[in-house]
Short mmCIF file of C-alpha atoms in Angstrom, two decimals:
data_model
loop_
_atom_site.label_atom_id
_atom_site.label_comp_id
_atom_site.label_asym_id
_atom_site.label_seq_id
_atom_site.Cartn_x
_atom_site.Cartn_y
_atom_site.Cartn_z
CA MET A 5 0.00 0.00 0.00
CA SER A 6 1.39 3.35 -1.01
CA ILE A 7 1.83 5.99 1.72
CA ALA A 8 -0.44 8.29 -0.31
CA LYS A 9 -3.34 5.84 0.14
CA ILE A 10 -3.00 5.55 3.92
CA GLN A 11 -5.38 7.63 6.04
CA PHE A 12 -3.56 9.27 8.95
CA ALA A 13 -5.15 10.88 12.02
CA SER A 14 -2.77 13.84 11.81
CA ARG A 15 0.50 15.06 10.34
CA GLU A 16 2.19 13.92 13.56
CA HIS A 17 0.76 10.42 13.06
CA ARG A 18 2.18 10.29 9.52
CA ASP A 19 5.56 11.67 10.58
CA PHE A 20 5.77 9.17 13.46
CA PHE A 21 4.94 6.30 11.13
CA LEU A 22 7.61 7.34 8.61
CA ASP A 23 10.20 7.88 11.37
CA MET A 24 9.51 4.50 12.97
CA MET A 25 9.66 2.70 9.64
CA ALA A 26 13.02 4.37 8.94
CA ARG A 27 14.31 3.16 12.34
CA SER A 28 12.84 -0.30 11.94
CA ARG A 29 14.91 -3.28 10.89
CA LYS A 30 12.23 -4.42 8.46
CA ASN A 31 9.61 -2.89 6.22
CA ASP A 32 7.02 -5.64 6.42
CA CYS A 33 3.30 -5.82 7.16
CA TYR A 34 3.95 -6.47 10.88
CA HIS A 35 6.06 -3.37 11.39
CA ARG A 36 3.86 -1.19 9.18
CA ALA A 37 0.68 -2.17 11.04
CA PHE A 38 2.27 -1.93 14.49
CA PHE A 39 3.83 1.51 14.02
CA TYR A 40 0.80 2.84 12.19
CA VAL A 41 -1.54 1.88 15.04
CA MET A 42 0.89 2.98 17.77
CA GLY A 43 1.16 6.36 16.08
CA ILE A 44 -2.54 7.21 16.27
CA ALA A 45 -2.45 8.99 19.67
CA PRO A 46 0.10 11.47 21.04
CA GLU A 47 0.45 9.38 24.23
CA THR A 48 1.37 6.19 22.40
CA ARG A 49 3.80 8.08 20.19
CA ALA A 50 5.47 9.64 23.24
CA ASN A 51 5.79 6.27 24.99
CA ILE A 52 6.83 4.07 22.07
CA HIS A 53 10.05 3.03 23.83
CA GLN A 54 8.00 1.54 26.68
CA MET A 55 6.00 -0.46 24.14
CA PHE A 56 8.66 -1.58 21.64
CA ASP A 57 12.28 -2.72 22.02
CA PHE A 58 14.13 -1.48 18.95
CA ILE A 59 17.32 -3.37 19.82
CA HIS A 60 15.61 -6.77 19.93
CA ASP A 61 12.81 -5.84 17.50
CA TRP A 62 9.93 -6.97 19.71
CA ILE A 63 6.94 -5.64 21.59
CA GLU A 64 7.08 -4.88 25.32
CA PRO A 65 3.82 -6.07 26.92
CA GLU A 66 4.92 -4.68 30.32
CA GLY A 67 4.33 -1.22 28.88
CA MET A 68 0.59 -1.92 29.01
CA HIS A 69 0.73 -1.10 32.71
CA GLY A 70 2.30 2.35 32.41
CA GLY A 71 0.72 5.18 34.38
CA TRP A 72 0.24 7.14 31.16
CA GLN A 73 -2.24 4.59 29.75
CA THR A 74 -5.88 5.63 29.23
CA SER A 75 -8.81 3.53 28.02
CA GLY A 76 -8.12 4.77 24.48
CA THR A 77 -4.38 4.12 24.53
CA VAL A 78 -4.96 0.65 25.96
CA ARG A 79 -7.18 -0.10 22.96
CA ILE A 80 -4.47 1.19 20.63
CA CYS A 81 -1.81 -0.96 22.29
CA HIS A 82 -4.01 -4.06 22.38
CA LEU A 83 -4.70 -3.83 18.66
CA ALA A 84 -1.08 -3.01 17.78
CA PHE A 85 0.20 -5.98 19.80
CA ASN A 86 -2.41 -8.28 18.32
CA LEU A 87 -1.51 -7.20 14.78
CA TRP A 88 2.18 -7.72 15.58
CA ASN A 89 1.95 -11.39 16.53
CA GLY A 90 -1.57 -12.28 17.67
CA TYR A 91 -0.73 -11.23 21.22
CA THR A 92 -3.50 -11.31 23.82
CA GLU A 93 -3.36 -11.31 27.59
CA GLU A 94 -4.80 -14.66 28.57
CA ARG A 95 -6.78 -13.40 31.56
CA HIS A 96 -7.98 -10.32 29.65
CA GLY A 97 -8.93 -12.01 26.36
CA ARG A 98 -12.24 -10.16 26.18
CA ASP A 99 -10.32 -6.86 26.00
CA PHE A 100 -9.12 -7.93 22.55
CA THR A 101 -12.54 -8.49 20.97
CA PRO A 102 -13.74 -6.18 18.19
CA GLU A 103 -16.49 -4.92 20.50
CA GLU A 104 -13.96 -3.77 23.08
CA LEU A 105 -11.32 -2.52 20.67
CA PHE A 106 -13.41 -0.72 18.06
CA CYS A 107 -15.87 1.03 20.35
CA CYS A 108 -13.89 4.30 20.28
CA GLU A 109 -12.96 7.27 18.14
CA PHE A 110 -9.89 5.45 16.78
CA ALA A 111 -11.93 2.81 14.91
CA PRO A 112 -11.42 4.26 11.39
CA TYR A 113 -7.65 4.23 11.94
CA PHE A 114 -7.80 0.71 13.37
CA ILE A 115 -9.30 -0.39 10.04
CA GLU A 116 -6.32 1.19 8.27
CA GLY A 117 -3.99 -0.75 10.55
CA ILE A 118 -5.75 -3.98 9.63
CA LYS A 119 -5.37 -3.14 5.94
CA LEU A 120 -1.64 -2.64 6.47
CA ARG A 121 -1.29 -5.94 8.30
CA TYR A 122 -3.40 -7.99 5.88
CA PRO A 123 -3.01 -6.31 2.47
CA GLU A 124 -3.61 -9.55 0.60
CA TYR A 125 -7.11 -9.82 2.11
CA CYS A 126 -8.06 -6.14 2.17
CA ARG A 127 -7.91 -5.32 -1.51
CA GLU A 128 -10.50 -3.11 -3.12
CA LEU A 129 -13.28 -5.17 -4.62
CA SER A 130 -13.68 -4.87 -8.35
CA PRO A 131 -16.96 -3.18 -9.41
CA ALA A 132 -18.34 -6.49 -10.80
CA ARG A 133 -17.59 -8.41 -7.61
CA ARG A 134 -19.06 -5.65 -5.43
CA GLN A 135 -22.30 -5.76 -7.45
CA ASP A 136 -22.42 -9.58 -7.22
CA GLU A 137 -22.15 -9.39 -3.44
CA GLN A 138 -24.88 -6.75 -3.20
CA THR A 139 -27.37 -8.93 -5.12
CA ARG A 140 -26.94 -11.93 -2.81
#
């Protein structure tokens, strides 16, 4: 997906995404989705080093318990971690359901994150296929 086609919440979101991808070891769907979602809110951008270890190239689940977390940033982090590697907290599995994650103002950007993670499944439907599906 071209950067021009990605919907960003703000200029800061876009700049964060580009900066993180430049720092990242890989430019793959996992990194693109993770950094895109983590860049949605100012709080998650400011605390990225608590949530991601750049040296080892892995997520830091302990960051979920930072004093800076709000209900919205927890949703952001849950989705970003899940898109990274399917991560869920076993005793808080319900917190990772679409109902819990998408019931917030970040939902449109969460969809963009999903598109970045699963580009092969989130293609635009051709006009003929779209019409076929509408007549079913």
